[in-house]
Each structure stands twice: as C-alpha cells, then as structure tokens.
Short mmCIF file of C-alpha atoms in Angstrom, two decimals:
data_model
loop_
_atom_site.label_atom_id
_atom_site.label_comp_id
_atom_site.label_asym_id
_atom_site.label_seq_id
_atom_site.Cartn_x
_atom_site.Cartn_y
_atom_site.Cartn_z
CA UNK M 1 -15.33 -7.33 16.38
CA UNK M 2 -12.40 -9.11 17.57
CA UNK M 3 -14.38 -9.67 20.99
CA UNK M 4 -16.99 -11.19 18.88
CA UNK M 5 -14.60 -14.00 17.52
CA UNK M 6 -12.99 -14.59 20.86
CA UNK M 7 -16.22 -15.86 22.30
CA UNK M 8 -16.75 -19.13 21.72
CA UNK M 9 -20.13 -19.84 21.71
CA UNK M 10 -20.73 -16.34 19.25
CA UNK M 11 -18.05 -18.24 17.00
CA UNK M 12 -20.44 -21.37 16.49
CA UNK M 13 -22.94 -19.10 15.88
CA UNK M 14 -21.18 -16.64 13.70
CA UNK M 15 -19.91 -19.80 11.35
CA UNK M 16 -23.25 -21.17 10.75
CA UNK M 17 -24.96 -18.18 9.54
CA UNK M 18 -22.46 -15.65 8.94
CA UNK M 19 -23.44 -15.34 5.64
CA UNK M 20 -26.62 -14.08 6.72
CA UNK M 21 -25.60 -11.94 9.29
CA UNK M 22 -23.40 -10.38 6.50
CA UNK M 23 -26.45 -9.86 4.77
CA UNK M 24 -28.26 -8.30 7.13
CA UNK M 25 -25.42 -5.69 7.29
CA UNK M 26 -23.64 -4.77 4.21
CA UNK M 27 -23.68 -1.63 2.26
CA UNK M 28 -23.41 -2.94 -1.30
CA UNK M 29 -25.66 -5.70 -2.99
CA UNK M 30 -24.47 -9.17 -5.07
CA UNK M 31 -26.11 -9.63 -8.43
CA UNK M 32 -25.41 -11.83 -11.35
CA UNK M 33 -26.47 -10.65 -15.09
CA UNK M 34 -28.68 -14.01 -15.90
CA UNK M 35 -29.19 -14.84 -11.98
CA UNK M 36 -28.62 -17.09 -9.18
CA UNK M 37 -30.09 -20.91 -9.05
CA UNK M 38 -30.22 -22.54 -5.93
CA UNK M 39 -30.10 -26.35 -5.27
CA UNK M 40 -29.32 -28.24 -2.13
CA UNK M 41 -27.39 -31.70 -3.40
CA UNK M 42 -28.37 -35.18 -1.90
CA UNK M 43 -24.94 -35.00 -0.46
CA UNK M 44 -22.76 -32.05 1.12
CA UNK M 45 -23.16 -28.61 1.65
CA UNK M 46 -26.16 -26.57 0.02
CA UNK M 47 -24.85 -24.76 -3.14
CA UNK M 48 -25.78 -21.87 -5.68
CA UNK M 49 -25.03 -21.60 -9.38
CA UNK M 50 -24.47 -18.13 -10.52
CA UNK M 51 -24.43 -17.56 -14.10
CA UNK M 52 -23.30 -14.38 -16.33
CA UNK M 53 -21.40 -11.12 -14.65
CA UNK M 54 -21.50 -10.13 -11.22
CA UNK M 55 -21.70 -7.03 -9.74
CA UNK M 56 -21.87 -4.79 -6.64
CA UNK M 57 -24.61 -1.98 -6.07
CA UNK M 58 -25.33 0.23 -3.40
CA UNK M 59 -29.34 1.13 -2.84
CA UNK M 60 -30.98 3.89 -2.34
CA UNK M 61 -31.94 5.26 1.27
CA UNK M 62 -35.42 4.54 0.77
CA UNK M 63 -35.39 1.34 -0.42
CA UNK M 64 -36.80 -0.65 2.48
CA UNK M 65 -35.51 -4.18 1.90
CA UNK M 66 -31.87 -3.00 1.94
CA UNK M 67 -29.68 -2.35 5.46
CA UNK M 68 -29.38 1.23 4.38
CA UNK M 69 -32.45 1.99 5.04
CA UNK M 70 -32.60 -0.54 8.54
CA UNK M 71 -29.29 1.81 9.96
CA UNK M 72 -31.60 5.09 9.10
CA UNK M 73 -34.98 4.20 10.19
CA UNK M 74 -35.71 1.14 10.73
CA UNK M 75 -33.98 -1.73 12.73
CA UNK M 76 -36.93 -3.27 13.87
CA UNK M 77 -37.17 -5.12 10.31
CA UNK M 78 -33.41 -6.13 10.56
CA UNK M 79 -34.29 -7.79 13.48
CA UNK M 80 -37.58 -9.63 11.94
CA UNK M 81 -35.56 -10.66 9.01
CA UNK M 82 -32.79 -12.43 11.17
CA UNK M 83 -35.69 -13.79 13.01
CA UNK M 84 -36.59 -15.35 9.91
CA UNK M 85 -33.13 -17.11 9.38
CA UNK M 86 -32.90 -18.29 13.28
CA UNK M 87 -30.41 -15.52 13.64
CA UNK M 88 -29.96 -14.77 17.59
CA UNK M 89 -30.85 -11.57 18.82
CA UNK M 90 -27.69 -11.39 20.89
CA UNK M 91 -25.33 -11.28 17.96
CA UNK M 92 -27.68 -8.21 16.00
CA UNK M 93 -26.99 -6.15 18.94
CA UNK M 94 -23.54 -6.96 18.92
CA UNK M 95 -22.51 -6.61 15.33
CA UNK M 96 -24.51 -3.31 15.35
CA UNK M 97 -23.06 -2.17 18.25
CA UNK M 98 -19.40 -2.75 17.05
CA UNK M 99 -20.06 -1.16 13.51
CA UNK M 100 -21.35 2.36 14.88
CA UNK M 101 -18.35 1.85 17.18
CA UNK M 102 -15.81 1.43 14.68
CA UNK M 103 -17.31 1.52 10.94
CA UNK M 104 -16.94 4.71 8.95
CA UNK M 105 -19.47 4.00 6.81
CA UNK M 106 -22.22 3.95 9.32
CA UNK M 107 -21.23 7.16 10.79
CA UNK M 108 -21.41 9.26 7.60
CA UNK M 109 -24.89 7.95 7.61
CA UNK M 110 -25.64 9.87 10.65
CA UNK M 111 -26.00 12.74 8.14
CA UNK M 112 -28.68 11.50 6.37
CA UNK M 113 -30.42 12.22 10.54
CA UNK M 114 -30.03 15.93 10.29
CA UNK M 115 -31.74 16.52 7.21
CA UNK M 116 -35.45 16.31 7.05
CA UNK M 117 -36.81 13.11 4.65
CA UNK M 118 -38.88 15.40 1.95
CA UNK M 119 -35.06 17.20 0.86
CA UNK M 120 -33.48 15.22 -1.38
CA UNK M 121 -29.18 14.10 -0.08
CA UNK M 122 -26.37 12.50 -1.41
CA UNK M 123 -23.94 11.26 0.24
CA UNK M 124 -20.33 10.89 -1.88
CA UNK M 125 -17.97 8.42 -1.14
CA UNK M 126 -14.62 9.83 -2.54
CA UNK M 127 -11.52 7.46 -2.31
CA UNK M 128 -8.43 9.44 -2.00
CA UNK M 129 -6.04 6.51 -2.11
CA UNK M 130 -4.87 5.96 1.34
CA UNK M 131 -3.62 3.07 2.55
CA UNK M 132 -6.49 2.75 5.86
CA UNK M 133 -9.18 3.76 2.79
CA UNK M 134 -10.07 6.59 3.92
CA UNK M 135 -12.59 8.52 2.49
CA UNK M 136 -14.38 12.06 2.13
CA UNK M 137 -18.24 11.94 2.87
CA UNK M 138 -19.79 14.93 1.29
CA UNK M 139 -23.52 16.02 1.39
CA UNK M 140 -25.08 17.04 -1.92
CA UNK M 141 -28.42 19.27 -1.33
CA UNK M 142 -29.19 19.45 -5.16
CA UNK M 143 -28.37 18.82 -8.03
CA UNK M 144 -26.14 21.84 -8.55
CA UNK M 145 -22.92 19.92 -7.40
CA UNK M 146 -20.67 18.04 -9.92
CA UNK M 147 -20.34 14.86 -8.53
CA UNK M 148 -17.02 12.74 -9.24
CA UNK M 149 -18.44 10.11 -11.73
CA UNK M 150 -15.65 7.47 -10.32
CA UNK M 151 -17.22 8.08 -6.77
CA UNK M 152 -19.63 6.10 -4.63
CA UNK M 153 -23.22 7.55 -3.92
CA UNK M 154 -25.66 6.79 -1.51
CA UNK M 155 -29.00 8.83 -1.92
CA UNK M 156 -31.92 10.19 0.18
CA UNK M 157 -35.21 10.54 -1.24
CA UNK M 158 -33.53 10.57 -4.74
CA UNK M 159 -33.47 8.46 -7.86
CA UNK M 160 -34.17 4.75 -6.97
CA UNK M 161 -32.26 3.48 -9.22
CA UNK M 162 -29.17 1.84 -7.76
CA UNK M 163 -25.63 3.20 -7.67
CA UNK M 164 -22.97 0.31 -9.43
CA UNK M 165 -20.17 -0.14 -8.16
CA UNK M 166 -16.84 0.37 -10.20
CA UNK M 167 -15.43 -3.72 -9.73
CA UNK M 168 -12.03 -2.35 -9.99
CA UNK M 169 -12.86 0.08 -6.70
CA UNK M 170 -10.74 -0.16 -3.23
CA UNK M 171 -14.00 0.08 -1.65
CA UNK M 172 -15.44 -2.65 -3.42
CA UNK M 173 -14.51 -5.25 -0.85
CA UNK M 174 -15.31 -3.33 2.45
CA UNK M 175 -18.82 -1.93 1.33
CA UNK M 176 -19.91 -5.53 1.20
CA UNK M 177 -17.98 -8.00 3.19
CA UNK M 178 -18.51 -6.27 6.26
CA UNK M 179 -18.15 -8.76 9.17
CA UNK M 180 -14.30 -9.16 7.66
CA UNK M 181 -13.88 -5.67 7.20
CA UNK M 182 -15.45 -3.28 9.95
CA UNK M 183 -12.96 -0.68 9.75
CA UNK M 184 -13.11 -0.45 6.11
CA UNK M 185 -9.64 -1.83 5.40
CA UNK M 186 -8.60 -0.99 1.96
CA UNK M 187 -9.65 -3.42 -0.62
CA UNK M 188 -7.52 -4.03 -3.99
CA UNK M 189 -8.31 -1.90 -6.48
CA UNK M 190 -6.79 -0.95 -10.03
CA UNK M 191 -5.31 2.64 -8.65
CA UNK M 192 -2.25 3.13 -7.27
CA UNK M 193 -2.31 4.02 -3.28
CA UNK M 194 0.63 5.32 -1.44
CA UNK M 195 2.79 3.18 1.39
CA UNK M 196 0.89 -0.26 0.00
CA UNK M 197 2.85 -2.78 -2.29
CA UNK M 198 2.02 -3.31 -5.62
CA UNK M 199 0.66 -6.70 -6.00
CA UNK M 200 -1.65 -8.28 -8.48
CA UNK M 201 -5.23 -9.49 -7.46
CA UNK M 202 -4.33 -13.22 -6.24
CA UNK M 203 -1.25 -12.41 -4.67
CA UNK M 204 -3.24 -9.59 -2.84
CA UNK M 205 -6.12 -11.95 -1.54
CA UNK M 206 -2.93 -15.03 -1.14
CA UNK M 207 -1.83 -12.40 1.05
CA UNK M 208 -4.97 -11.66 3.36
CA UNK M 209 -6.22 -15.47 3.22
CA UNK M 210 -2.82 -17.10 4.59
CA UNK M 211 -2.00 -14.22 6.95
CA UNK M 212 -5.18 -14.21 8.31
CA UNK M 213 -3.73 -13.00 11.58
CA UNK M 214 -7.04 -12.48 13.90
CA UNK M 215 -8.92 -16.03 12.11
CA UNK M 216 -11.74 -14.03 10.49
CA UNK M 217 -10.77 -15.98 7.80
CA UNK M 218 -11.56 -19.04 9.20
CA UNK M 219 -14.29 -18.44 12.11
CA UNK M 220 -16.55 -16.98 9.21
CA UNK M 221 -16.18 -20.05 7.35
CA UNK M 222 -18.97 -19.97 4.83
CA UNK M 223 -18.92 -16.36 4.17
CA UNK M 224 -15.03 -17.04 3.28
CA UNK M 225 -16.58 -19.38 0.64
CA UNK M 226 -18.48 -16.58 -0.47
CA UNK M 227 -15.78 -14.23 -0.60
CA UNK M 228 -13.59 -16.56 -2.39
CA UNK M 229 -16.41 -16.84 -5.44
CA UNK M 230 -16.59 -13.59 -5.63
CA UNK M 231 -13.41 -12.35 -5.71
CA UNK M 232 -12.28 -14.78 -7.89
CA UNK M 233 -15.05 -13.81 -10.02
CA UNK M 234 -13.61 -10.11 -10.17
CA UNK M 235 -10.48 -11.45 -10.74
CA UNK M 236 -11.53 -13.03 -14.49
CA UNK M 237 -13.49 -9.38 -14.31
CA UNK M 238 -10.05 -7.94 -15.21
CA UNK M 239 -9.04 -10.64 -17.68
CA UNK M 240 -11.88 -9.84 -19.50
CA UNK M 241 -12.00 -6.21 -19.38
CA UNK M 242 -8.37 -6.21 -20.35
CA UNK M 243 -8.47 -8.36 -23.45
CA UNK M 244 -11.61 -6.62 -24.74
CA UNK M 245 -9.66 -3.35 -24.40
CA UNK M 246 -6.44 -4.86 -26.40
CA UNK M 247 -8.48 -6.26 -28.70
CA UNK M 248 -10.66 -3.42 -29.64
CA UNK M 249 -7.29 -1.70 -29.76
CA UNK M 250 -5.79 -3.61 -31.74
CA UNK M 251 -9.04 -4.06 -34.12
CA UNK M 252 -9.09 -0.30 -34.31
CA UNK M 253 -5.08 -0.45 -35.39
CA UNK M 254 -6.05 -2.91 -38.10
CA UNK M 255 -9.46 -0.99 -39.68
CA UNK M 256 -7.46 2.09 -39.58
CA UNK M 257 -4.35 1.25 -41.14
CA UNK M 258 -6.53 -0.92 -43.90
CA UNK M 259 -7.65 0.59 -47.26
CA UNK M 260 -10.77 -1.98 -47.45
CA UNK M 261 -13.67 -0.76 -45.90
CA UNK M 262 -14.50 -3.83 -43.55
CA UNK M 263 -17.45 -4.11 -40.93
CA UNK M 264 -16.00 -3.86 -37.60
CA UNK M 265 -16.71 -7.29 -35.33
CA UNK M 266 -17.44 -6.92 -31.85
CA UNK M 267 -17.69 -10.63 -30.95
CA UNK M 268 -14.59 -11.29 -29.38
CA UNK M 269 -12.98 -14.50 -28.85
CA UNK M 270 -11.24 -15.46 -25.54
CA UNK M 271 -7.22 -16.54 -26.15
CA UNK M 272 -6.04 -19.56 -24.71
CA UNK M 273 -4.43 -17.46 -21.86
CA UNK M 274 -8.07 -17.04 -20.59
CA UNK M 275 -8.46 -19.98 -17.90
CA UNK M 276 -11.98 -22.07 -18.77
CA UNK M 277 -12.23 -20.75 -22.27
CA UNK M 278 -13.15 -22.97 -25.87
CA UNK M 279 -9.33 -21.93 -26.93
CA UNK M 280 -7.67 -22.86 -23.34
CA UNK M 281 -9.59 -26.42 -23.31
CA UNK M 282 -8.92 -27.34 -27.14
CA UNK M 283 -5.15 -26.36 -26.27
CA UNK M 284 -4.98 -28.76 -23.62
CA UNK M 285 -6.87 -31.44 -24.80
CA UNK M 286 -4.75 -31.41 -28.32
CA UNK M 287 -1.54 -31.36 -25.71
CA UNK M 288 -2.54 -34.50 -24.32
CA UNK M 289 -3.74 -36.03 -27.63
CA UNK M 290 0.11 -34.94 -28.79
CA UNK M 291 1.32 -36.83 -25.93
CA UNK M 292 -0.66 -40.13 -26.12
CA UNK M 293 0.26 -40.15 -30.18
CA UNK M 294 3.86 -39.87 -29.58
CA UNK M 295 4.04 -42.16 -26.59
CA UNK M 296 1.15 -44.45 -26.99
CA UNK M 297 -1.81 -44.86 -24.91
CA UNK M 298 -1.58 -44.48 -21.10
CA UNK M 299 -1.19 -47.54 -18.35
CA UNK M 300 -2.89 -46.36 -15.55
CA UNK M 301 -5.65 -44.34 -14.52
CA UNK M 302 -6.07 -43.23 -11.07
CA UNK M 303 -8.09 -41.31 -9.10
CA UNK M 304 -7.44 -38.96 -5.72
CA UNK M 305 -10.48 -37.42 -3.81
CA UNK M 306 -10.63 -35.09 -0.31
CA UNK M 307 -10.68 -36.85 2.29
CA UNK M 308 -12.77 -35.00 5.34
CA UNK M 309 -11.04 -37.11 7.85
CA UNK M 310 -7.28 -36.02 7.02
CA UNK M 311 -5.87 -35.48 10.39
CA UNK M 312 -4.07 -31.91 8.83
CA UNK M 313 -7.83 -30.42 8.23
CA UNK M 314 -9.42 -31.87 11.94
CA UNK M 315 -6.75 -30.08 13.60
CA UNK M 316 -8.02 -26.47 11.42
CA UNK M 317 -11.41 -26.99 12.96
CA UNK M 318 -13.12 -24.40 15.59
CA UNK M 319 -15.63 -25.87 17.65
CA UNK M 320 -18.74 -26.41 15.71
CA UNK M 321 -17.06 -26.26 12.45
CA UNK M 322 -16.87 -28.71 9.32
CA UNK M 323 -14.32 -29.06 6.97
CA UNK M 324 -16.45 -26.88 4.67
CA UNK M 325 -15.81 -24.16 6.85
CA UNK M 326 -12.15 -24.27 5.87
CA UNK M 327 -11.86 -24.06 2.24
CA UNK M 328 -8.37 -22.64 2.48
CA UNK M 329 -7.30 -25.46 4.39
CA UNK M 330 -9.22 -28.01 2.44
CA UNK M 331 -7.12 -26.82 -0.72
CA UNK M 332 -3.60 -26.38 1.19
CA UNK M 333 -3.85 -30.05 2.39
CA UNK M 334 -5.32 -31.29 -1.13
CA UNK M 335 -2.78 -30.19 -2.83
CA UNK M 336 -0.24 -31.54 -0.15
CA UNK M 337 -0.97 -35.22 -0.76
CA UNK M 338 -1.37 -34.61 -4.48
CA UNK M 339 2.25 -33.39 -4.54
CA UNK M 340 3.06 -36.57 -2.68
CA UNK M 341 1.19 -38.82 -4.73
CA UNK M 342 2.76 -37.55 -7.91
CA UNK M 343 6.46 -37.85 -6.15
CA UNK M 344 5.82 -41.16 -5.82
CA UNK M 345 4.76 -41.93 -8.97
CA UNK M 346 7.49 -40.39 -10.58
CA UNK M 347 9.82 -41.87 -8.27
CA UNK M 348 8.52 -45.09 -8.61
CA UNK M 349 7.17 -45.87 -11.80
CA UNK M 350 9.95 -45.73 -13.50
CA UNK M 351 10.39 -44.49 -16.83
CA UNK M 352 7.72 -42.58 -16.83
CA UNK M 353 6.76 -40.70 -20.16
CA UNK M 354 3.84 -38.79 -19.52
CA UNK M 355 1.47 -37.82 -16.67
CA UNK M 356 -1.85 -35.88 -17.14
CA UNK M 357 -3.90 -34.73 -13.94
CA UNK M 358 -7.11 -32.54 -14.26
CA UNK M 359 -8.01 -31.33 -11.07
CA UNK M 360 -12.17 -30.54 -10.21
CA UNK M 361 -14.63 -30.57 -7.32
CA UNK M 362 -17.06 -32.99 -6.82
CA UNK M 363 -20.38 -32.24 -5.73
CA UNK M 364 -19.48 -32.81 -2.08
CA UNK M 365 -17.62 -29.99 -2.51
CA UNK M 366 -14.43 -31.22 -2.37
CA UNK M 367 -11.18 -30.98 -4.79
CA UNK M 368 -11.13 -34.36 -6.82
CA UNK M 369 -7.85 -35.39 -9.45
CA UNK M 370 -7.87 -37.20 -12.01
CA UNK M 371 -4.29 -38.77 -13.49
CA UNK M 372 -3.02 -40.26 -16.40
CA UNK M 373 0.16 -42.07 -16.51
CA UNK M 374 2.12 -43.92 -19.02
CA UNK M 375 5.04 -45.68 -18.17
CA UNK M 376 7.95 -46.96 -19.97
CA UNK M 377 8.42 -50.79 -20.50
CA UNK M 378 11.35 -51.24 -18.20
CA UNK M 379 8.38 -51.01 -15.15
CA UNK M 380 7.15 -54.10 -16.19
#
C-alpha cells in the first residue's frame, strides 16, 4: 500500500474517491439506528446527517451486494460498481492486489475455496490480544462447535442475518477502514493487550492522527473525515454505555436498600459531564448568564471563521487536494489563530472581566467562534 501513496497521480485519485474505494473493500458495514440523510449544500463539500447509534456488521458470504462475497466469487461486480462511481480500473487491481498480498483477513477467506457452497462454514475471528492483532481463523462445519460469543463470524451458506460487531472490539477499526489498515493493525479496544500502552480512546486516535508517519492520514483525505465521525461516534459509545451501567447500578443500590416498593425507571438522564447533552448546555448557558449578572452585559461581540487561504493549511496540501482533505490540519491551525486572537484580547483589552467563545462549524465545513467579551471601564 505504501507504493500506492507514493505515486502521485494514484494519490489524486485515491483522495477523491477513497471513500469509495474503501467501500468497495471493507469487511464490516456502517449503519445508523434511524439512518443516514444526504444533502449536498449550495456551498462546500457534500455532507451526510446520521442520526441515532451506529454500528459495524459483518455480512454473510452470500450476500451479493457486500465485498465478502466479491473476494469469494465474484469480482466482476466490484469492478461494475466502481465503474459506477468513475473509480479507475487501475487502482481495483492494485488495492486488490496489495490486500491478498498483505491482509490477513482476505487470506482466511481462502477457506471458504476448499469447501463446496451447499456445506454450510464459519469462519471465527478470535482476538487473542496481541499487539499486531493477530487472530485465530477457525472453520466451523456445523453447528456442533461452541463458538466464543465475544468473537467475530463470517458465514457460508448460513444464517443471513448479519454478524454485529462488539464497538468496544480491537478489530473494529481494521475490519472496516481498510485502505488505512491493510495489515490489520490493532485497533483500540476496551481489553487489555500486552506490550501496548494504556491510553484512553482520544489519546489513542491523537496518537495515530498526529503521528501519521507514512501520510495515510492525509492522502486519504475524505475517508479521514469519515473515520474521524465515526470514531468519535464510538467514543460517546462508551460514555453512554458507561453511565447507563453506573446508573442502573446505582438504581439497583437504591431499590434494594429501600423498603418502598417503587417502579424501577429506565429512562435515564445524561449528566452534565456528557458533552452535547440538555444538562451540559443548561450548565453552560446558566454559567454565562452568572457571568453577565455579576459583571453586566458584554462590550463586544466578535466573530472568527476558517480561512481556506491560511498559508499554514496551503502548505498541508498534496497535489489535487483541498483544504477539506485536511481536517486535522484545518483544526490544528484554527485553533492556532484562535489562541492568538484571545492573547490579544486579553492582553489588550484591558481589564477584562469575562470572555465567552462557543466554537461550531459552519456549513462550509469549517470551524467558526463565536466570542463574548466584557471589559472593564479603565479600556475606555
């Protein structure tokens, strides 16, 4: 793969519709509890809405519409579907040829080969906690096997209902996101693996974003976007799985311990810890009420947008690339100037008493503040 990203004229191609090409290729399948809405704004990059839970499945070996299936038997409809996109030819073959080269994944498939179609197979996906993810393939003939139930399962000629993915899974990342991933590099996960620091989610994916030694990071541009949604996503998958565990816990602790017979509730309200939530906003928006009761109302309002010809983003750019290619750079030199902006305000202003910034993107897809500032009356 790294030959892929060295060629120039690939890497223009790769940016545009890596995305796609990721899609034509990955193991495991996006979906969203309440679904995906599409809409292309009047200005800046095409955008989708996704709205509930996500999740990652793996198909069965039959299903026809899934890459599975195109590895197996049938590559001829890989190829019509990147046809479809305006997906060269050239980098199909080339992709494929690296991940049968190099990607475990798609040589454990080779078992499903050996085994006439009619016979039912499963193949298990057993993480054993190593630090290079590796992992025990093992055919299943019937139904006589126990089957780990935190393991991965592809099938042949077997139920068609789709295997989920545990969120909290070191193979989460590398079954889908394989165009960043081809050797299946270990993915966070919630289990402890030997020889690999400890680290919570964002530091981990701080970590692989800013080291981003070989610029996958940045030659797949849009499929970084992608990545960045979704892992973020799994991120508040945590938060949320943790507080409803503490909080069933702890409603458990309290029905127990209580003589009165009291209906258990299982609506559960998000603390103000949770980032987003109706606690988190009233807590900030009564801070800043506090704020402009004690000190008065503010004296200026100002405004700080993105700006896509910042000399510190150009300079990011591979050839062929926009700035919306670089959303890790986009935010690094955001929140550069911001710092700078507010170090001269508070340098300059004076006495200042307050300042209040909300930070959000626009629909050009770019990071947009807001501030707030109230200054004493010596600045006048």
């Amino acid at each position: 793969m790294r030959a892929l990203f060295d060629n120039v004229p690939l890497c223009r191609h790769l940016s545009e519709y890596c995305c796609t090409i990721n899609n034509l290729f990955t193991f495991a399948g996006i979906g969203v509890t309440e679904g995906f809405q599409h809409f292309s704004p009047a200005s800046g990059p095409p955008a989708v809405t996704i709205t509930g839970r996500t999740y990652h499945l793996i198909r069965n070996a039959e299903y026809v519409e899934h890459s599975i299936h195109w590895f197996l038997y049938d590559e001829s409809m890989r190829n019509q579907k990147a046809l479809q996109f305006g997906v060269h030819a050239t980098i199909i073959q080339a992709v494929k040829d690296d991940l049968c080269d190099i990607n475990p994944y798609v040589g454990h498939l080779d078992h499903f080969h050996t085994s006439p179609r009619q016979h039912r197979r499963i193949l298990e996906i057993k993480d054993y906690g190593s630090a290079v993810a590796d992992f025990a393939a093992v055919m299943h003939a019937a139904n006589s096997t126990n089957i780990n139930p935190q393991s991965i399962l592809i099938c042949h000629h077997g139920s068609h209902q789709p295997e989920f993915i545990n969120i909290l899974s070191h193979h989460y990342e590398p079954l889908h996101y394989v165009l960043f991933f081809p050797h299946t590099d270990i993915g966070w996960g919630s289990s402890q693996v030997p020889n690999v620091p400890q680290m919570s989610q964002m530091e981990w994916y701080r970590n692989r974003l800013l080291v981003n030694q070989d610029n996958r990071f940045s030659v797949l541009g849009r499929l970084c976007c992608e990545y960045l949604v979704d892992m973020y996503s799994r991120w508040e998958e945590q938060c949320l799985q943790y507080i409803t565990r503490e909080r069933a816990f702890w409603e458990r602790e309290v029905h127990d311990d209580s003589d009165e017979e009291e209906e258990f509730n299982p609506d559960i309200k998000l603390p103000t810890s949770f980032i987003g939530s109706h606690a988190w906003t009233s807590e900030q928006a009564a801070d800043a009420m506090a704020l402009r009761h004690r000190y008065g109302k503010p004296t200026f309002f100002c405004t700080m947008s993105f700006n896509p010809d910042w000399p510190e983003a150009h300079t990011c750019l591979l050839p062929g690339q926009t700035v919306y290619d670089i959303p890790v750079v986009v935010s690094r030199v955001f929140k550069s100037h911001l710092e700078k902006v507010l170090h001269f305000i508070w340098t300059w202003f004076g006495d200042t008493k307050y300042l209040i910034r909300v930070i959000e993107f626009q629909k050009q897809g770019f990071p947009h503040a807001h501030i707030i500032v109230k200054v004493g009356d010596l600045f006048f």
